mmCIF file of C-alpha atoms in Angstrom:
data_model
loop_
_atom_site.group_PDB
_atom_site.id
_atom_site.type_symbol
_atom_site.label_atom_id
_atom_site.label_comp_id
_atom_site.label_asym_id
_atom_site.label_seq_id
_atom_site.Cartn_x
_atom_site.Cartn_y
_atom_site.Cartn_z
ATOM 1 C CA MET A 854 0.218 0.105 -0.216
ATOM 2 C CA ALA A 855 1.356 3.077 -0.888
ATOM 3 C CA THR A 856 1.900 5.715 2.220
ATOM 4 C CA ILE A 857 2.938 9.416 2.708
ATOM 5 C CA ASN A 858 5.618 10.134 4.902
ATOM 6 C CA THR A 859 4.960 13.280 6.988
ATOM 7 C CA ASN A 860 7.913 13.274 9.503
ATOM 8 C CA ASP A 861 6.813 10.362 11.646
ATOM 9 C CA ASN A 862 3.532 10.015 10.693
ATOM 10 C CA LYS A 863 2.354 7.957 7.925
ATOM 11 C CA ILE A 864 -0.714 8.351 5.796
ATOM 12 C CA SER A 865 -1.981 5.684 3.681
ATOM 13 C CA LEU A 866 -3.356 6.592 -0.317
ATOM 14 C CA SER A 867 -6.576 4.525 1.261
ATOM 15 C CA PHE A 868 -6.901 6.874 3.920
ATOM 16 C CA ILE A 869 -6.974 10.361 1.386
ATOM 17 C CA VAL A 870 -9.152 8.732 -0.465
ATOM 18 C CA THR A 871 -11.513 7.550 1.358
ATOM 19 C CA ALA A 872 -11.333 10.879 2.871
ATOM 20 C CA GLY A 873 -11.943 12.595 -0.646
ATOM 21 C CA VAL A 874 -15.011 9.952 -1.437
ATOM 22 C CA ILE A 875 -16.770 11.309 2.247
ATOM 23 C CA ALA A 876 -15.879 14.874 1.088
ATOM 24 C CA ALA A 877 -17.161 14.692 -2.151
ATOM 25 C CA ILE A 878 -20.563 12.575 -0.793
ATOM 26 C CA TYR A 879 -21.096 15.438 1.678
ATOM 27 C CA ALA A 880 -20.469 18.026 -0.381
ATOM 28 C CA ALA A 881 -23.104 16.714 -3.259
ATOM 29 C CA LEU A 882 -25.481 15.901 -0.974
ATOM 30 C CA THR A 883 -26.060 19.472 0.498
ATOM 31 C CA ILE A 884 -25.834 21.219 -3.062
ATOM 32 C CA LEU A 885 -28.095 18.493 -4.642
ATOM 33 C CA LEU A 886 -30.613 19.900 -1.313
ATOM 34 C CA ALA A 887 -29.635 23.102 -0.817
ATOM 35 C CA PRO A 888 -32.944 24.549 -0.567
ATOM 36 C CA ILE A 889 -33.339 22.478 2.576
ATOM 37 C CA SER A 890 -29.848 22.273 3.724
ATOM 38 C CA PHE A 891 -29.444 26.551 3.880
ATOM 39 C CA SER A 892 -33.121 26.899 5.003
ATOM 40 C CA ALA A 893 -34.374 28.954 8.528
ATOM 41 C CA VAL A 894 -34.525 25.499 10.235
ATOM 42 C CA GLN A 895 -31.453 24.037 8.291
ATOM 43 C CA PHE A 896 -31.958 20.154 7.739
ATOM 44 C CA ARG A 897 -28.429 19.025 5.724
ATOM 45 C CA VAL A 898 -29.386 15.214 4.904
ATOM 46 C CA SER A 899 -25.346 15.419 4.487
ATOM 47 C CA GLU A 900 -24.876 15.827 8.357
ATOM 48 C CA ALA A 901 -25.972 11.903 8.773
ATOM 49 C CA LEU A 902 -22.446 11.561 7.660
ATOM 50 C CA THR A 903 -21.434 13.690 10.397
ATOM 51 C CA LEU A 904 -21.505 10.307 12.906
ATOM 52 C CA LEU A 905 -18.736 8.657 10.388
ATOM 53 C CA PRO A 906 -16.233 9.465 12.706
ATOM 54 C CA VAL A 907 -17.549 6.338 14.686
ATOM 55 C CA ILE A 908 -16.196 3.659 12.568
ATOM 56 C CA LEU A 909 -13.780 5.612 9.815
ATOM 57 C CA PRO A 910 -11.142 8.006 11.196
ATOM 58 C CA GLN A 911 -10.713 9.139 7.472
ATOM 59 C CA SER A 912 -13.783 10.651 8.177
ATOM 60 C CA ILE A 913 -12.837 13.473 9.955
ATOM 61 C CA PRO A 914 -10.953 15.588 7.271
ATOM 62 C CA GLY A 915 -13.323 14.388 4.532
ATOM 63 C CA LEU A 916 -16.625 16.285 6.432
ATOM 64 C CA ALA A 917 -14.359 19.013 7.145
ATOM 65 C CA ILE A 918 -13.376 19.369 3.642
ATOM 66 C CA GLY A 919 -16.922 18.609 2.148
ATOM 67 C CA CYS A 920 -18.541 21.048 4.307
ATOM 68 C CA LEU A 921 -15.937 23.686 3.203
ATOM 69 C CA LEU A 922 -16.248 23.008 -0.344
ATOM 70 C CA SER A 923 -20.489 22.597 -0.372
ATOM 71 C CA ASN A 924 -20.175 26.433 1.818
ATOM 72 C CA LEU A 925 -18.311 27.692 -0.996
ATOM 73 C CA ILE A 926 -19.825 26.203 -4.296
ATOM 74 C CA VAL A 927 -23.180 27.719 -2.634
ATOM 75 C CA GLY A 928 -21.955 31.317 -2.280
ATOM 76 C CA ALA A 929 -22.271 31.251 1.861
ATOM 77 C CA PRO A 930 -20.877 33.811 3.087
ATOM 78 C CA TRP A 931 -17.104 33.849 4.480
ATOM 79 C CA GLN A 932 -18.193 33.224 7.991
ATOM 80 C CA ASP A 933 -20.416 30.398 7.195
ATOM 81 C CA VAL A 934 -17.533 29.110 5.076
ATOM 82 C CA VAL A 935 -15.135 29.151 8.238
ATOM 83 C CA PHE A 936 -16.966 28.868 11.003
ATOM 84 C CA GLY A 937 -19.361 25.992 10.342
ATOM 85 C CA SER A 938 -16.545 24.194 8.622
ATOM 86 C CA LEU A 939 -14.411 24.450 11.893
ATOM 87 C CA ALA A 940 -18.213 23.556 13.557
ATOM 88 C CA THR A 941 -17.828 20.271 11.112
ATOM 89 C CA LEU A 942 -14.374 19.600 11.836
ATOM 90 C CA LEU A 943 -14.664 19.847 15.729
ATOM 91 C CA ALA A 944 -17.845 18.167 15.892
ATOM 92 C CA ALA A 945 -15.777 15.008 13.886
ATOM 93 C CA PHE A 946 -13.375 14.712 16.508
ATOM 94 C CA ALA A 947 -15.440 14.884 19.340
ATOM 95 C CA THR A 948 -17.575 12.508 17.832
ATOM 96 C CA ARG A 949 -14.692 10.021 17.615
ATOM 97 C CA GLN A 950 -14.149 10.265 20.748
ATOM 98 C CA PHE A 951 -17.580 9.155 21.751
ATOM 99 C CA LYS A 952 -17.123 6.098 19.173
ATOM 100 C CA HIS A 953 -18.473 3.434 21.461
ATOM 101 C CA HIS A 954 -21.528 5.393 22.989
ATOM 102 C CA ILE A 955 -23.458 6.407 19.760
ATOM 103 C CA TRP A 956 -26.200 8.561 21.620
ATOM 104 C CA LEU A 957 -23.420 10.813 22.681
ATOM 105 C CA ALA A 958 -21.396 10.289 19.726
ATOM 106 C CA ALA A 959 -24.733 11.746 17.502
ATOM 107 C CA PHE A 960 -24.955 14.747 20.066
ATOM 108 C CA MET A 961 -21.463 16.228 19.070
ATOM 109 C CA PRO A 962 -22.964 17.705 15.721
ATOM 110 C CA VAL A 963 -25.934 19.175 17.486
ATOM 111 C CA PHE A 964 -23.920 20.617 19.851
ATOM 112 C CA PHE A 965 -21.239 22.011 17.632
ATOM 113 C CA ASN A 966 -23.102 23.098 14.896
ATOM 114 C CA GLY A 967 -26.215 24.430 17.211
ATOM 115 C CA LEU A 968 -23.740 26.766 18.985
ATOM 116 C CA ILE A 969 -21.252 28.001 16.453
ATOM 117 C CA VAL A 970 -22.894 28.155 13.196
ATOM 118 C CA GLY A 971 -26.323 29.311 14.952
ATOM 119 C CA ALA A 972 -24.063 32.400 16.592
ATOM 120 C CA VAL A 973 -22.548 32.711 12.839
ATOM 121 C CA LEU A 974 -25.974 32.980 11.336
ATOM 122 C CA SER A 975 -27.448 35.013 14.399
ATOM 123 C CA TRP A 976 -24.598 37.742 13.900
ATOM 124 C CA LEU A 977 -25.059 37.661 10.207
ATOM 125 C CA TYR A 978 -28.553 38.124 10.140
ATOM 126 C CA ALA A 979 -29.182 39.723 13.274
ATOM 127 C CA LEU A 980 -31.265 37.022 14.815
ATOM 128 C CA PRO A 981 -32.110 36.280 18.252
ATOM 129 C CA PHE A 982 -28.753 33.858 19.521
ATOM 130 C CA TRP A 983 -30.743 31.277 21.160
ATOM 131 C CA ALA A 984 -33.809 31.188 19.232
ATOM 132 C CA THR A 985 -31.104 30.261 16.207
ATOM 133 C CA ALA A 986 -28.518 27.995 17.955
ATOM 134 C CA GLY A 987 -31.948 26.243 18.338
ATOM 135 C CA THR A 988 -33.387 26.202 15.290
ATOM 136 C CA VAL A 989 -30.188 24.626 13.883
ATOM 137 C CA ALA A 990 -29.675 22.003 16.540
ATOM 138 C CA MET A 991 -32.918 20.891 16.222
ATOM 139 C CA GLY A 992 -32.234 20.140 12.624
ATOM 140 C CA GLU A 993 -28.972 18.653 13.097
ATOM 141 C CA ALA A 994 -30.780 16.314 16.353
ATOM 142 C CA ALA A 995 -33.323 15.320 13.697
ATOM 143 C CA VAL A 996 -30.520 14.166 10.885
ATOM 144 C CA CYS A 997 -28.029 12.903 13.580
ATOM 145 C CA TYR A 998 -30.381 10.727 15.277
ATOM 146 C CA MET A 999 -33.315 9.608 12.754
ATOM 147 C CA LEU A 1000 -30.831 9.335 9.618
ATOM 148 C CA GLY A 1001 -26.936 9.251 10.898
ATOM 149 C CA ILE A 1002 -27.671 6.842 13.918
ATOM 150 C CA PRO A 1003 -29.314 3.929 11.106
ATOM 151 C CA LEU A 1004 -26.589 4.982 9.053
ATOM 152 C CA ILE A 1005 -23.611 3.934 11.058
ATOM 153 C CA GLN A 1006 -26.162 0.778 12.758
ATOM 154 C CA MET A 1007 -25.573 -0.342 9.005
ATOM 155 C CA LEU A 1008 -22.402 0.221 8.267
ATOM 156 C CA LYS A 1009 -20.742 -0.840 11.586
ATOM 157 C CA LYS A 1010 -21.701 -4.531 10.146
ATOM 158 C CA HIS A 1011 -18.847 -3.826 7.450
ATOM 159 C CA PHE A 1012 -16.308 -2.487 9.827
ATOM 160 C CA LYS A 1013 -15.547 -4.938 12.512
ATOM 161 C CA ASP A 1014 -12.515 -3.769 14.098
ATOM 162 C CA GLU A 1015 -14.546 -0.949 15.373
ATOM 163 C CA LYS A 1016 -16.927 -1.974 17.978
ATOM 164 C CA VAL A 1017 -20.302 0.755 18.551
ATOM 165 C CA GLU A 1018 -22.560 0.391 21.224
ATOM 166 C CA LYS A 1019 -26.221 -0.240 20.254
#
């Protein structure tokens, strides 16, 4: 297998390709479903993928890059591009930390996106913070718990090296 040496760390070609495919799927879903991905109550179907770090560490950079690309392509304000992508990256790292507790793992994207994206949208559009954070968190929770957890439950059968709590 081909690897890339970065000092003492080795990154496999497979890791990079998997991260790239996840980024592409995330961006495609977000862009194809843009009317509901960027609405007042965001319902980003692509956010179901934010639970992938439970079984695939490669998804951490893939999700952040996918979010960055989709926000850039649809022309989101730069603040949303930067801080929304950062929220996704932080959520992905935190989700990975709770990989053995799927219900807590699913809460990480809800928490980070609710607060960070909620703050950005509140500031950009002069909206009340808690109401904005709440609507972002509600949309995120719906996707993560109704789509993300079932997705991980289906996929975990193919990734036997990672145990996921039911």
